[in-house]
Coordinates of C-alpha atoms in Angstrom, one line a residue:
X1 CA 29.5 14.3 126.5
X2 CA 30.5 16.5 123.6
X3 CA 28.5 14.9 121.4
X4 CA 25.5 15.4 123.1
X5 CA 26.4 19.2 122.7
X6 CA 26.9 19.4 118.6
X7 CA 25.5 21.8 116.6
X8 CA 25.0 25.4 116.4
X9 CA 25.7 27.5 119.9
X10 CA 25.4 24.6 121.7
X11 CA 28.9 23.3 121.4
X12 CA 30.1 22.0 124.7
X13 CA 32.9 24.3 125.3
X14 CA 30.3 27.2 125.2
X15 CA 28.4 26.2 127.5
X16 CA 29.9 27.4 131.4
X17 CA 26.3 27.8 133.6
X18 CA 23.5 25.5 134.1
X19 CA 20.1 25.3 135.9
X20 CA 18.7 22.2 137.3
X21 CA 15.0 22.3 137.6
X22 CA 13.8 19.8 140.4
X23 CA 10.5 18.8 141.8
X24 CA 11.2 17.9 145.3
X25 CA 12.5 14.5 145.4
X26 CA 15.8 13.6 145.8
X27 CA 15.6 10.7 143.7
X28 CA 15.1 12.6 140.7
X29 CA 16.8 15.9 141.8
X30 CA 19.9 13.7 142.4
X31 CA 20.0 12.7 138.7
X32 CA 20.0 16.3 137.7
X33 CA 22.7 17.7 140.4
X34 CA 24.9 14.2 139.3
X35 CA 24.6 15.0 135.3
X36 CA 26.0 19.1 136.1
X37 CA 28.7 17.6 138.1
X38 CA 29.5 15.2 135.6
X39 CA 29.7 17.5 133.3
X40 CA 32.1 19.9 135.3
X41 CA 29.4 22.6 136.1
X42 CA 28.8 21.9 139.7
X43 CA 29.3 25.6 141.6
X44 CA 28.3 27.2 138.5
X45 CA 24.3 26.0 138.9
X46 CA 21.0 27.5 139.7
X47 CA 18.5 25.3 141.4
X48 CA 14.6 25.6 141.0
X49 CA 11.5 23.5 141.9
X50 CA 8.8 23.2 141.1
X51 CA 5.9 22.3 144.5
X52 CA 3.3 20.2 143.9
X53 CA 0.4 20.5 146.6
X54 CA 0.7 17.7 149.0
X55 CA -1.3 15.9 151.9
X56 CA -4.8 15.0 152.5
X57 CA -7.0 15.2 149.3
X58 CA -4.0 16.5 147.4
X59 CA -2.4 12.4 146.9
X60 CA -5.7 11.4 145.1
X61 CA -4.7 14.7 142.8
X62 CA -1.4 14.2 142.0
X63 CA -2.7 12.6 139.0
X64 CA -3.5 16.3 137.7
X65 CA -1.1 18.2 135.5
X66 CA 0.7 20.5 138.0
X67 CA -0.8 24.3 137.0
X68 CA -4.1 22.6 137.4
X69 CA -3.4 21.0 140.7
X70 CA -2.1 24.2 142.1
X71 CA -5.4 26.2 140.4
X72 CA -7.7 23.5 142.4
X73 CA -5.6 23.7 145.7
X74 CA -3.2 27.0 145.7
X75 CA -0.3 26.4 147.5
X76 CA 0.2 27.8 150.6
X77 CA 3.4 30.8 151.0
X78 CA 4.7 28.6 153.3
X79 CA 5.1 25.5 151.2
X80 CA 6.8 27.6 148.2
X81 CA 10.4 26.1 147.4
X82 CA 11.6 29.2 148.5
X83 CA 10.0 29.7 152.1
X84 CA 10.9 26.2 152.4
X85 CA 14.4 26.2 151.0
X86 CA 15.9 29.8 151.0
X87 CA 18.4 29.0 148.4
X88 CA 16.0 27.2 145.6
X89 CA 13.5 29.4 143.6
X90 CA 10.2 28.4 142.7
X91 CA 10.0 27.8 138.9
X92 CA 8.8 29.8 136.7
X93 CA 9.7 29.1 132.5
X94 CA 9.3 33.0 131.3
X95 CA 11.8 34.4 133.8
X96 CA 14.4 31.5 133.6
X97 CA 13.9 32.5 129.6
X98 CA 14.2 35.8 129.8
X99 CA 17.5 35.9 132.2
X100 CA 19.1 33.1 129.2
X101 CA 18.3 35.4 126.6
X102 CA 19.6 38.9 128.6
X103 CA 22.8 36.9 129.4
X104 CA 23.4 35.1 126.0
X105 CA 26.2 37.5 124.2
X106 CA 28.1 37.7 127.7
X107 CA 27.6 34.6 129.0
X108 CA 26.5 31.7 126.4
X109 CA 23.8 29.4 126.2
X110 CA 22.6 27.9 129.6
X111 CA 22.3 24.6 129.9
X112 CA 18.5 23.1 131.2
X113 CA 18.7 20.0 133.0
X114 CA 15.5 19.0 135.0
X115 CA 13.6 16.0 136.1
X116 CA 10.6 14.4 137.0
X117 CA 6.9 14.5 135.3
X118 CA 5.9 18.0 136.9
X119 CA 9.4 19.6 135.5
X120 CA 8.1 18.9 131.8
X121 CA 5.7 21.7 131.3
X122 CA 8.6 24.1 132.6
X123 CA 11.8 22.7 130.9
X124 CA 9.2 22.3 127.8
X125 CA 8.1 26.0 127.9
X126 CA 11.9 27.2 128.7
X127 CA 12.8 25.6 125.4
X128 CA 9.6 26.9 123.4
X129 CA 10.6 30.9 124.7
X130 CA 14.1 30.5 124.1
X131 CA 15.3 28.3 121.6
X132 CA 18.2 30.1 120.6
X133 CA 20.0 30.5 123.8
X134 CA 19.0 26.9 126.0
X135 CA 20.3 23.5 125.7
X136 CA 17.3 21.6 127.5
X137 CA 17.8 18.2 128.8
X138 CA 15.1 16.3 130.6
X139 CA 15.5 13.2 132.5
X140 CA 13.5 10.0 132.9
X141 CA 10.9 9.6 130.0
X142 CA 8.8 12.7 129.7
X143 CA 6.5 9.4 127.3
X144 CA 5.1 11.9 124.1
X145 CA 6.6 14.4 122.3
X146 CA 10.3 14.1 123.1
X147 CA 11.5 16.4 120.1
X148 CA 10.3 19.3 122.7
X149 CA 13.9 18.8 124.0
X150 CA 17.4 18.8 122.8
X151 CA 18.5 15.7 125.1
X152 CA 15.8 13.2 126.6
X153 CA 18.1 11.1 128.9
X154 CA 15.9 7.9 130.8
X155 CA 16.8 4.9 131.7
X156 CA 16.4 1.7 129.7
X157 CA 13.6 -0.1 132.3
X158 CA 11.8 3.4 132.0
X159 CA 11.7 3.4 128.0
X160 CA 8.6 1.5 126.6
X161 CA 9.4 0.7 122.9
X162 CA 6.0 -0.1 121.5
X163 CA 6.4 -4.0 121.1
X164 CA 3.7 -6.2 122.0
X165 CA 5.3 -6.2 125.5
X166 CA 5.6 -2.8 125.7
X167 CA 2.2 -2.1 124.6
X168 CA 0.2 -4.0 127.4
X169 CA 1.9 -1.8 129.6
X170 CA 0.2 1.6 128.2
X171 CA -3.4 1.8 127.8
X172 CA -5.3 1.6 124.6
X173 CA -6.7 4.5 124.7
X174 CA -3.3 6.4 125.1
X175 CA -0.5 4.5 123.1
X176 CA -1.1 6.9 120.2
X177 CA -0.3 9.5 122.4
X178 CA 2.7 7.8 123.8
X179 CA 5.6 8.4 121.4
X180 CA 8.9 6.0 121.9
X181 CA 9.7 4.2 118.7
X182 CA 12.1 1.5 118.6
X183 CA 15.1 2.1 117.9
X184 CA 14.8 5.6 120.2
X185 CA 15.5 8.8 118.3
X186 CA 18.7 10.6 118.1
X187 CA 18.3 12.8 121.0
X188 CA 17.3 10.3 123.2
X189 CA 19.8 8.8 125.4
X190 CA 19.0 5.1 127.1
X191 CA 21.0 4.1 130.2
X192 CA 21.2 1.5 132.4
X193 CA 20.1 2.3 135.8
X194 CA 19.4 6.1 137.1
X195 CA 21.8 8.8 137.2
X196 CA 23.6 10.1 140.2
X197 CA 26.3 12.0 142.3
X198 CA 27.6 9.1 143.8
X199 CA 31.2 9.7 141.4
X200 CA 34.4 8.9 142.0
X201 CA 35.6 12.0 143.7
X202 CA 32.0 12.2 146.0
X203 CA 32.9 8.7 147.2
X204 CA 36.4 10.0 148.2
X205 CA 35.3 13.0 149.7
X206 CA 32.2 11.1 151.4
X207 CA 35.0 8.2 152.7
X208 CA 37.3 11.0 154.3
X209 CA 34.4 12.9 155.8
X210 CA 33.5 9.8 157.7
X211 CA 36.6 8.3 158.2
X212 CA 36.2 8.5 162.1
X213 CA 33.2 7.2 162.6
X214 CA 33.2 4.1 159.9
X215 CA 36.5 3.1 159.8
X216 CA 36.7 1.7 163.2
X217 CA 33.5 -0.7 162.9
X218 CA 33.8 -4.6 162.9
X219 CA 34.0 -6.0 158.9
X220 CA 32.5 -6.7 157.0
X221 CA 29.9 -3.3 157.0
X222 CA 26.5 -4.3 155.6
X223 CA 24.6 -1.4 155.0
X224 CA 20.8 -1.5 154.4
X225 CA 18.8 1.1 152.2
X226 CA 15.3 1.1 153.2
X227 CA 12.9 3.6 150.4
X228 CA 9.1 3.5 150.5
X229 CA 5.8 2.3 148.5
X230 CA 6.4 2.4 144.8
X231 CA 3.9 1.4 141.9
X232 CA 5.2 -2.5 141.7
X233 CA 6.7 -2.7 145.2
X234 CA 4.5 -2.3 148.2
X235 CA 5.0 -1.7 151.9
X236 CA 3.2 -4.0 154.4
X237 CA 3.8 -5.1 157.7
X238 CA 4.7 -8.6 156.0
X239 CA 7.5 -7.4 154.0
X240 CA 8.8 -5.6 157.3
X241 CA 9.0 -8.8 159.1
X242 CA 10.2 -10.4 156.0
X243 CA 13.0 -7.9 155.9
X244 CA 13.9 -8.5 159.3
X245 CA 13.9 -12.4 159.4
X246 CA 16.2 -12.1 156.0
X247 CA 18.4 -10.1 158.5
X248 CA 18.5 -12.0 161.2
X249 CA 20.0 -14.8 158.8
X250 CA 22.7 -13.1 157.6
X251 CA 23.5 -11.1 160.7
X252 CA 26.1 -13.7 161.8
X253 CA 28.5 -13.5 159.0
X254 CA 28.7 -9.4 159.5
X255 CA 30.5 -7.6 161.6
X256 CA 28.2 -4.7 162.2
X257 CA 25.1 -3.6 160.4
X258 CA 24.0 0.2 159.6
X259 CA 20.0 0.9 158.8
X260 CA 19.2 3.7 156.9
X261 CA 15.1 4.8 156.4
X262 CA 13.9 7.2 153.9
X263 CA 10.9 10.1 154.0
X264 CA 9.2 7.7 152.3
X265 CA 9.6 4.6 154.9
X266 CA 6.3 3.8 156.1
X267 CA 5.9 4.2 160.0
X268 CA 4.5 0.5 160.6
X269 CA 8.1 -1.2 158.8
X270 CA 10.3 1.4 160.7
X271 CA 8.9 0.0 163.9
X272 CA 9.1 -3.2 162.5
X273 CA 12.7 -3.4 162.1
X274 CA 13.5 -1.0 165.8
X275 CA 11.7 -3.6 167.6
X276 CA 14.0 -6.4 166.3
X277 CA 17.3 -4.8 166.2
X278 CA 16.7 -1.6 168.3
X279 CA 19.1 -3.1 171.3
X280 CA 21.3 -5.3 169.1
X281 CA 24.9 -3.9 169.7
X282 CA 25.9 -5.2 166.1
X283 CA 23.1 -2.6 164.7
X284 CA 22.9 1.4 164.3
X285 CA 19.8 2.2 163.1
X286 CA 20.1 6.3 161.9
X287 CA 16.8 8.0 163.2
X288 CA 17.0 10.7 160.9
X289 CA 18.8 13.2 163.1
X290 CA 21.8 14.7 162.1
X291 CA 23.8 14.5 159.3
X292 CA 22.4 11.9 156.9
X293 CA 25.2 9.0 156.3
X294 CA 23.8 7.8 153.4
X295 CA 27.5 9.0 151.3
X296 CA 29.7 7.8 153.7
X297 CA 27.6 4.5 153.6
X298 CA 28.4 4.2 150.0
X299 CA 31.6 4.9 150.3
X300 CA 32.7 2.4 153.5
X301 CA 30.1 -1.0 153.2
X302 CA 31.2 -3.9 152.0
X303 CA 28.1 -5.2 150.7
X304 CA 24.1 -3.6 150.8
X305 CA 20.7 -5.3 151.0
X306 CA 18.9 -2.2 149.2
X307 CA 15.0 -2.4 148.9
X308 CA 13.9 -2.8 145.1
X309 CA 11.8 0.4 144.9
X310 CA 14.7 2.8 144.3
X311 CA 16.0 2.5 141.2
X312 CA 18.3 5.4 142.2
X313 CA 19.9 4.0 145.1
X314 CA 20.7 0.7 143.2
X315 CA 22.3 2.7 140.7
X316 CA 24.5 4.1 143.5
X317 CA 25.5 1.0 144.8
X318 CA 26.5 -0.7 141.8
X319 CA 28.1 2.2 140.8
X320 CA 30.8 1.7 143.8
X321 CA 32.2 -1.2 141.9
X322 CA 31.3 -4.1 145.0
X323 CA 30.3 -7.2 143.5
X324 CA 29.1 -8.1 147.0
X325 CA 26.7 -5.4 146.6
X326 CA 25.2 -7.0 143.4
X327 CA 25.0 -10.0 144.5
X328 CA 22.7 -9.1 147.5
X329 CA 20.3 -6.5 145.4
X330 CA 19.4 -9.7 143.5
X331 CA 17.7 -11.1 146.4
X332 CA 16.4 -7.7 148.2
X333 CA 12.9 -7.4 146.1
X334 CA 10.6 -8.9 148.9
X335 CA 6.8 -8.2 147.7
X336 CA 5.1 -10.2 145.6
X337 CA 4.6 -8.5 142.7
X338 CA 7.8 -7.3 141.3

């Protein structure tokens, strides 16, 4: 990680605070909160968002950039980050530039992690007021200009090198626009899968914390990660009945099965799936009440039938070292297209 952090005032050592800049969605906040523990500055953190209108018209808008969006359809107090969130601060790039520059001399450079498409104007700005006294890194591919950062971290799968395959993936009208190169520039950092908190010690912490409750169960533990519509994977009432008749096979050879939806789980497959295993002893289906198991999954399965929209929660899976676990993700992209 040191390397990352050459040069200048923005030697590693230096830097002891950070603020991760999120947008609202775990997946991507996740990737920010897992890089500042990674990096040793978990307790030491500021979290922002930035909130997006949502609902009704707003889903054919989201298309808009974000101050634009919000000009159209202000957001309402009540759907600030703050009013919503007491302890996250709605984003805003002068003031998070002008607290780094007051604190510089006693406090060092602060360290700007945020991701998601509607975190780039901020983390972008940040960077523009206060170049002296930032380290910015943005996650996933922010797709054109990527020298407004010091660190542009994004996945390989997310990276589109301009080769002819590449290409047919970016319209015409736009590819002069969009800037990877290939090889990727020097602050540009490729990595295979997403990044996340599922580390080491989480996994240790998240095993103890559920000891009680998971370490009783019937072996092996198949867990089953359910996300939501995603541009190449899409959620119909077929893939729900897929999805359950694929369960249904292997639901002999487990020893208990645990069901976990998302936000973004459609209604019409979470139905799907209660009707067909709602009474079966050998299945807990979690309803979204209570404290979310989704760590102490990780931590206790034995294998995981993960739905191939969330790139972040394959990442986490793989990341717990089960070969099990990769061997069933293989098969666990059910709609046609991807």
């Amino acid at each position: 990680m040191a390397e990352m952090f050459q040069g200048g005032v923005h030697r590693a050592s230096r830097i002891r605070r950070a603020v991760v800049i999120g947008n609202g969605f775990a997946g991507a906040e996740n990737q920010s909160i897992g890089l500042v523990r990674a990096l040793g500055l978990w307790g030491r953190q500021s979290v922002y968002r930035v909130t997006r209108p949502r609902g009704g018209i707003n889903e054919w808008l989201h298309w808009l950039p974000l101050s634009l969006h919000r000009k159209v359809m202000p957001l309402p107090a009540e759907r600030t980050a703050q009013a919503s969130h007491p302890d996250v601060l709605e984003a805003d790039a002068k003031q998070i530039a002008e607290m780094a520059r007051q604190t510089f001399d006693t406090d060092g450079p602060l360290l700007v992690v945020a991701s998601g498409r509607d975190t780039i104007p901020v983390s972008s700005a940040i960077k523009h007021l206060a170049p002296e006294n930032v380290f910015v890194v943005q996650i996933q591919h922010p797709r054109s200009h990527l020298n407004r950062f010091d660190l542009v971290i994004t996945p390989l799968h997310d990276y589109y090198p301009l080769t002819p395959e590449g290409q047919g993936q970016i319209p015409w009208f736009l590819r002069r626009w969009i800037t990877p190169r290939e090889p990727p520039g020097s602050n540009v950092v490729l990595t295979v899968g997403a990044l996340h908190q599922a580390d080491f010690t989480a996994l240790r912490n998240a095993a103890s914390a559920w000891h009680a409750e998971l370490a009783p169960l019937p072996r092996p533990l198949l867990v089953v990660n359910i996300g939501g519509p995603a541009r190449n994977c899409s959620y119909g009432v077929d893939l729900g009945k897929r999805l359950a008749a694929m369960l249904q096979n292997v639901l002999w050879s487990c020893g208990c099965v645990r069901i976990s939806f998302s936000r973004r789980t459609p209604e019409k497959l979470s139905r799907i799936l209660m009707k067909e295993f709602g009474t079966n002893p050998k299945v807990y289906i979690w309803d979204g009440e209570g404290c979310n198991p989704h760590m102490g999954h990780l931590a206790c399965a034995d294998a995981f039938v993960i739905t191939a929209d969330s790139v972040s929660m394959l990442s986490e899976a793989c990341s717990t070292g089960y070969v099990p676990s990769m061997m069933i993700m293989k098969q666990t992209c059910l709609c046609d297209r991807c």
